[in-house]
Short mmCIF file of C-alpha atoms in Angstrom, two decimals:
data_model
loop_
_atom_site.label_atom_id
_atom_site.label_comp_id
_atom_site.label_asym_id
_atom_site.label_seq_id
_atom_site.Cartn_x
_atom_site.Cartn_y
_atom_site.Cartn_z
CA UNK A 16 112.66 71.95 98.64
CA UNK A 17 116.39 70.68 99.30
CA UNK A 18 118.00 73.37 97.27
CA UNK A 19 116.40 76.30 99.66
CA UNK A 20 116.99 73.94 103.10
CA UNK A 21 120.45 74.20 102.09
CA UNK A 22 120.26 78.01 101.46
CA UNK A 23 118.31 78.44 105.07
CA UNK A 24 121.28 75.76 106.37
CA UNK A 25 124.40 77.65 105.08
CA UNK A 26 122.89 81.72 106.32
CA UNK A 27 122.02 79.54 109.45
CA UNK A 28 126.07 78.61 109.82
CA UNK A 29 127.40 82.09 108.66
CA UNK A 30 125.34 84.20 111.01
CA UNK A 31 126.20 81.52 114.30
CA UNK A 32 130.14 81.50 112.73
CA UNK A 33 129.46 85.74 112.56
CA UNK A 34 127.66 85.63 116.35
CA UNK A 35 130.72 83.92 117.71
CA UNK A 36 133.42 85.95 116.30
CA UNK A 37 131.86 89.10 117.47
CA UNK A 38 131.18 88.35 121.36
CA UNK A 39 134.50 86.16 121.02
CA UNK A 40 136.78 89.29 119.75
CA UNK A 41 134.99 91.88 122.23
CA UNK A 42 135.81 89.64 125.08
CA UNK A 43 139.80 89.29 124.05
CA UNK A 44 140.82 91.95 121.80
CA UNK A 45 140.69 96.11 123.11
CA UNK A 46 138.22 98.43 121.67
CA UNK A 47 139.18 101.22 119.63
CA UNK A 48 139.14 104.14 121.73
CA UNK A 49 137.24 106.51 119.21
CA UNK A 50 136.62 110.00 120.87
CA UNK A 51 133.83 110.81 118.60
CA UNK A 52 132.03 107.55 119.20
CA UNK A 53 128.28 107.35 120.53
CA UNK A 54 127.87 104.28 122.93
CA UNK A 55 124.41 103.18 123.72
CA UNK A 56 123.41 104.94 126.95
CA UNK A 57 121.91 101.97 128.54
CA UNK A 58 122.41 99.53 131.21
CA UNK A 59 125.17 97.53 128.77
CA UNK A 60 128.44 96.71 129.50
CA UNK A 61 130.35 97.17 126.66
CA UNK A 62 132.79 94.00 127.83
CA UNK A 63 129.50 92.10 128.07
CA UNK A 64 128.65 89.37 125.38
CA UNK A 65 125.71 92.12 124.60
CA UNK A 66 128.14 94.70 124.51
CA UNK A 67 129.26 93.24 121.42
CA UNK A 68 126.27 94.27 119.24
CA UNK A 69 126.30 98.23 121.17
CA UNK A 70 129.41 99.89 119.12
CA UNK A 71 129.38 102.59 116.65
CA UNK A 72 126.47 102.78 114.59
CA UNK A 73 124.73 100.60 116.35
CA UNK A 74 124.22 102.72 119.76
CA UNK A 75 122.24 105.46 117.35
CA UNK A 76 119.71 102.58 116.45
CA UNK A 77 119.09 101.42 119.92
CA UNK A 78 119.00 105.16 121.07
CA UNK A 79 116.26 106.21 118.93
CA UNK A 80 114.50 102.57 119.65
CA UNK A 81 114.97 103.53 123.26
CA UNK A 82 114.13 107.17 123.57
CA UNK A 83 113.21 108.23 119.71
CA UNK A 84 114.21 110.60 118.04
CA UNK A 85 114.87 114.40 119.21
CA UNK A 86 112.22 116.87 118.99
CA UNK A 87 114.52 120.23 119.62
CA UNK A 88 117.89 120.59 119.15
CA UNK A 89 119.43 119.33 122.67
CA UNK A 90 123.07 118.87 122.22
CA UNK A 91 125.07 118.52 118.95
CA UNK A 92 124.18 114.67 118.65
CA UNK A 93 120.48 115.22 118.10
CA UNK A 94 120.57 116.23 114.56
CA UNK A 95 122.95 113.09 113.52
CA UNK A 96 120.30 111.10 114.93
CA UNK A 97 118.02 111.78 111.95
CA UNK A 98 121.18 110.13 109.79
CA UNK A 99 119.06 107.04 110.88
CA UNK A 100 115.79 106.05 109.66
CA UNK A 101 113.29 104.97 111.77
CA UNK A 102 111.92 101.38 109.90
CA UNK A 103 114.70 99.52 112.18
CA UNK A 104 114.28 101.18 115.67
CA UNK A 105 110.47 100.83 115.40
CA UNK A 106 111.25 97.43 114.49
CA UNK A 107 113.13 96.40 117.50
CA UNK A 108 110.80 98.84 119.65
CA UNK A 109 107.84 96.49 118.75
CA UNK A 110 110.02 93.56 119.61
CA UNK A 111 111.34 94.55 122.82
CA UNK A 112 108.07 95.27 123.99
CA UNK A 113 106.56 91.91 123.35
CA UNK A 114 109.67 90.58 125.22
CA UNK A 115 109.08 92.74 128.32
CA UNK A 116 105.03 91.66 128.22
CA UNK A 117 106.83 87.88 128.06
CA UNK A 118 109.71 88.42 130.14
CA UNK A 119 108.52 91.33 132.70
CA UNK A 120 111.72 90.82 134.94
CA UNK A 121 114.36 91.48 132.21
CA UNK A 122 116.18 94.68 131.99
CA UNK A 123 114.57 96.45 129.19
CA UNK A 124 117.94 97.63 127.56
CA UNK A 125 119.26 93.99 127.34
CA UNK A 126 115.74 93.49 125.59
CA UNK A 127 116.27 95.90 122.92
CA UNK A 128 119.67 94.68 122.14
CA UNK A 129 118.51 91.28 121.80
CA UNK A 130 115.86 92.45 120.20
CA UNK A 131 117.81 93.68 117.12
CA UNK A 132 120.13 90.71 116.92
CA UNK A 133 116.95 88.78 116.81
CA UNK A 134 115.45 90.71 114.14
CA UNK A 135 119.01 91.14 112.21
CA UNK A 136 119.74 87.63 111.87
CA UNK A 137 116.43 86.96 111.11
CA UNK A 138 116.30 89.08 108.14
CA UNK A 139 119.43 88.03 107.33
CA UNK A 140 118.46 84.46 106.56
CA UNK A 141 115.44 85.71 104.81
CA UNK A 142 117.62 87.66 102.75
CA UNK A 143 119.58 85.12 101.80
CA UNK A 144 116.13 82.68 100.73
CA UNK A 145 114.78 85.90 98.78
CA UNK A 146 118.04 85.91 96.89
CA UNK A 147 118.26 82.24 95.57
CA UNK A 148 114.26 82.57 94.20
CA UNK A 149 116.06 85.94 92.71
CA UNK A 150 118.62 83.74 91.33
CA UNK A 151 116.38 80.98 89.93
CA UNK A 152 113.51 83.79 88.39
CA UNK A 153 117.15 85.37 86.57
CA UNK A 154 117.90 81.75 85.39
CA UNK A 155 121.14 81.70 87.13
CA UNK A 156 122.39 78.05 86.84
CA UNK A 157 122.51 76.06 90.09
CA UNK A 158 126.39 76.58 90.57
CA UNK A 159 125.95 80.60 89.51
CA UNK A 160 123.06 80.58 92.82
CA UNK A 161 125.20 78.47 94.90
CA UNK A 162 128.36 80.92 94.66
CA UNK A 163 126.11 83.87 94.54
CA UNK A 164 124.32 82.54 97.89
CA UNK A 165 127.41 81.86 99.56
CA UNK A 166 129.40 85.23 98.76
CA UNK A 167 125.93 87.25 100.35
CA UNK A 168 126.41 84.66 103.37
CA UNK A 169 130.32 85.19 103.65
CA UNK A 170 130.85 88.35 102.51
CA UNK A 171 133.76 90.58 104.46
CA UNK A 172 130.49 93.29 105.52
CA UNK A 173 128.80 90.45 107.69
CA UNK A 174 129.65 91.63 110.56
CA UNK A 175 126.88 94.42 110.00
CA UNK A 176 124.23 91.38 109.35
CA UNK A 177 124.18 90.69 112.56
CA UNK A 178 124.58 93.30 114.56
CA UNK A 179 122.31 96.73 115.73
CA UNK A 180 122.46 97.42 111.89
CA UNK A 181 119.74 98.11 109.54
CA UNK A 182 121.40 96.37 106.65
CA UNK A 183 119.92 92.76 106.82
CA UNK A 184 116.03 94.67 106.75
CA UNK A 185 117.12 96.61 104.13
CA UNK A 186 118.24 93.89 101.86
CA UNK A 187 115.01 91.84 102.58
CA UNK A 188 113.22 94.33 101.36
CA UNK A 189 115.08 94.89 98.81
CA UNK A 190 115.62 91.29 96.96
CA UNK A 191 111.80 90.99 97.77
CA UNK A 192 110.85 94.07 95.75
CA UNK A 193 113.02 93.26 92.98
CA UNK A 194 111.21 89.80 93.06
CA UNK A 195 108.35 91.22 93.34
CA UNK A 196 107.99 93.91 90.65
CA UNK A 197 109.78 91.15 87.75
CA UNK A 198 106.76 89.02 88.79
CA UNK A 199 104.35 91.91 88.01
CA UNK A 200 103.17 92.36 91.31
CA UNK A 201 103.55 96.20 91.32
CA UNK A 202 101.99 97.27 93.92
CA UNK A 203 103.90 94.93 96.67
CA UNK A 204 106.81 95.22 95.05
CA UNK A 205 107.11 99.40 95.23
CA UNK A 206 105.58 98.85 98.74
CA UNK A 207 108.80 96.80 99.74
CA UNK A 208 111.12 98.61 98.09
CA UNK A 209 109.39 101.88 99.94
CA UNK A 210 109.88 100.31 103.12
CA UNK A 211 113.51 99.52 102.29
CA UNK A 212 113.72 103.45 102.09
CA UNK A 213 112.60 103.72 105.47
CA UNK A 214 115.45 101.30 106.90
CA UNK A 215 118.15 103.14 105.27
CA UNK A 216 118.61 106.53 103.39
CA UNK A 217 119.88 104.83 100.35
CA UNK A 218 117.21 102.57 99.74
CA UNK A 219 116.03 106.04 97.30
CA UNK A 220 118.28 104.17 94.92
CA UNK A 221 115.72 101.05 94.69
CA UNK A 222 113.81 103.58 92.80
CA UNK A 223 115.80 103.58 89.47
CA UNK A 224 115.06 100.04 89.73
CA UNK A 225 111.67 100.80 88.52
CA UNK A 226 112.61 102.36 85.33
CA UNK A 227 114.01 99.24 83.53
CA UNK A 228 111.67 96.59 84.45
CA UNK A 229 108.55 98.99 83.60
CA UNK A 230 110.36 99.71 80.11
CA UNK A 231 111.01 95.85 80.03
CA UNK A 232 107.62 94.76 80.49
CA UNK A 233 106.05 97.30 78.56
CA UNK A 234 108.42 96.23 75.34
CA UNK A 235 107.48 92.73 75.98
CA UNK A 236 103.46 93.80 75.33
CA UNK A 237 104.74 96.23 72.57
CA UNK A 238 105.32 93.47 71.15
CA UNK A 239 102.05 91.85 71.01
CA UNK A 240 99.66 95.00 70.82
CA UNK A 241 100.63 98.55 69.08
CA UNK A 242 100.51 100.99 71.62
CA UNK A 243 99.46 104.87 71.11
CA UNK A 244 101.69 107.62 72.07
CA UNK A 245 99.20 108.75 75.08
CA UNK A 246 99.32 105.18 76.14
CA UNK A 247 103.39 105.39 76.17
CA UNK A 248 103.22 109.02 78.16
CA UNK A 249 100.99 107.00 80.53
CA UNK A 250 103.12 104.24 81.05
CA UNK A 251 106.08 106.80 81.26
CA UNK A 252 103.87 108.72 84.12
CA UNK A 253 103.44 105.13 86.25
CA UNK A 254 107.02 104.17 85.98
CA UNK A 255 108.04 108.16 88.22
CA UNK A 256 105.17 108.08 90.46
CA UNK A 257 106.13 104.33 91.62
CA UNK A 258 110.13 105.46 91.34
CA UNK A 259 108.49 108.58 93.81
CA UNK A 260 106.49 106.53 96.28
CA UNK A 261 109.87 104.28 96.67
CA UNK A 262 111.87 107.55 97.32
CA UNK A 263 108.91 109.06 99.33
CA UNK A 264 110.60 108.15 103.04
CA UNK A 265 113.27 110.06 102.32
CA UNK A 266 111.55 113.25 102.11
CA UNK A 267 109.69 112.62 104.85
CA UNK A 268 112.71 112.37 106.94
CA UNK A 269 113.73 115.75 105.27
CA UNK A 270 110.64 117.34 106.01
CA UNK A 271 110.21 116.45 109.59
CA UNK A 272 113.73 117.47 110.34
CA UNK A 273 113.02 120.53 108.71
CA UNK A 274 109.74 120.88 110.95
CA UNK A 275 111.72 120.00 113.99
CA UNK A 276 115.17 122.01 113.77
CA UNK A 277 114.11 124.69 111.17
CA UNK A 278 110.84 126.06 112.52
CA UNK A 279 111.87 128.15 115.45
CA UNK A 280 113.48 131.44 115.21
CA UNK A 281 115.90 130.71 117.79
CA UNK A 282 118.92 128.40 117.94
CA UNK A 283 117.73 127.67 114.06
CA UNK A 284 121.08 125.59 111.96
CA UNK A 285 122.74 126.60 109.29
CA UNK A 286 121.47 124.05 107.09
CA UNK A 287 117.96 125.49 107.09
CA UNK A 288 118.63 128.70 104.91
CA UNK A 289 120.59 126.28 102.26
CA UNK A 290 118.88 126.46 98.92
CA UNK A 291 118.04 122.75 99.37
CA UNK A 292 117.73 122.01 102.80
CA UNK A 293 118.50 118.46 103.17
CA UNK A 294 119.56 117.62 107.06
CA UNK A 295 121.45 114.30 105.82
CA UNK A 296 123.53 116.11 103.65
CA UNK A 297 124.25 118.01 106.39
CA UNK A 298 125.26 115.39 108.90
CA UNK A 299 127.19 113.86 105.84
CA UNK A 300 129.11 117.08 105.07
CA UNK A 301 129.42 118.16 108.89
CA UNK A 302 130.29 115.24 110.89
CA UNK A 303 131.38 112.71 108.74
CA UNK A 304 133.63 114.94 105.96
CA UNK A 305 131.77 112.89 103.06
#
């Protein structure tokens, strides 16, 4: 209808106004010389208009979608790598490689960079549709959707919606599990919200998400038909094993981290004889002093 046209129309304009700021200020303004920084170790230049979408966070994405992720511990980079889940990278791995069976003459490196812009401001867009039908189903008014639309579109992160970043899949997945599970479709709604775990570490919050509109929906039938205490306990029990399969990604990057850097005797981190070995509270603690 007109009303979601003009959502698609105004994400349309912010991620183009977004796209030309970025390659526009890499081509005239200096980069920060950051001696800690990882830069993409591909065939980029980072002056390039594709060098503009290769800085800081978003040279650990394309490295893992170029060479995945470390299996020993190689150099002191390969456990941050694992600060990263793998939902994105596979993402623009997939995509790459139906540009190179398309475009067989293109450098594979420009591929996956494109790749992920593709993918970012794709997501973005459907991020930003997802969120009005959020809006409508929450009976926000028409101007409360409007200004809530446009502050997602505009808002001072949006730099990271269209870039190597994981953010814009992440919030897809997101808005569409929230819609989802208030239209009772359980099942695809923890799935998405799952999913969202595997784009970014923090997606383990999605799971208290759960809690209230279980609680919510099971008041609402409360209402209509008395419920027995072992019925409650089993309607408790649901509401934590969908809150666990939406955190489950998380512990599986744990665990295979813990496979891959705790297993042999030798060369074997610190990290692996804490009490709760957790490699991204590691890498948070270690490298980036949060």
């Amino acid at each position: 209808n007109k009303s979601m046209s003009n959502v698609v129309y105004i994400a349309l304009c912010s991620r183009l106004i977004t796209l030309l700021l970025m390659i526009t200020s890499n081509t005239l303004l200096p980069d920060h010389k950051a001696t800690d920084a990882l830069y993409f170790p591909g065939n980029i230049d980072n002056d390039s208009a594709l060098g503009s979408f290769v800085k800081w966070d978003s040279a650990w994405f394309l490295k893992i979608a170029k060479t995945g992720y470390p299996t020993f511990r190689s150099d002191p980079t390969s456990e941050q790598t694992y600060a990263f889940f793998p939902l994105f990278p596979w993402l623009i791995k997939a995509l790459s490689k139906s540009f190179e069976f398309l475009f067989p003459l293109r450098d594979s490196d420009a591929l996956l960079v494109v790749s992920s812009v593709v993918i970012s401001n794709l997501a973005f867009i459907g991020s930003a549709v997802v969120l009005r039908a959020n809006c409508s189903r929450l009976r926000f008014s028409d101007d409360e959707t409007f200004r809530t639309v446009l502050a997602f579109c505009f808002n001072p992160a949006s730099v990271f919606f269209s870039s190597c970043y994981a953010e814009s899949v992440f919030s897809l997945l997101s808005f569409a599990g929230l819609a989802l599970l208030i239209a009772g479709r359980k099942f695809l709604g923890c799935l998405c919200l799952c999913l969202a775990t595997f784009a970014r570490s923090n997606g383990i919050l999605n799971a208290l998400m759960v809690f209230p509109i279980e609680f919510h929906q099971f008041h609402l039938s409360k209402a209509k038909h008395e419920h027995s205490p072992l019925r409650t306990a089993a309607k408790i029990a649901l509401a934590v094993s969908e809150a666990l399969f939406v955190a489950l990604p998380y512990f599986c990057v744990q665990i295979n981290a813990y496979y891959v850097f705790c297993s042999k005797t030798q060369e074997r981190p610190n990290w692996c004889d804490y009490k709760v070995p957790s490699i991204y509270s590691y890498i948070q603690s270690e490298y980036w002093k949060v």
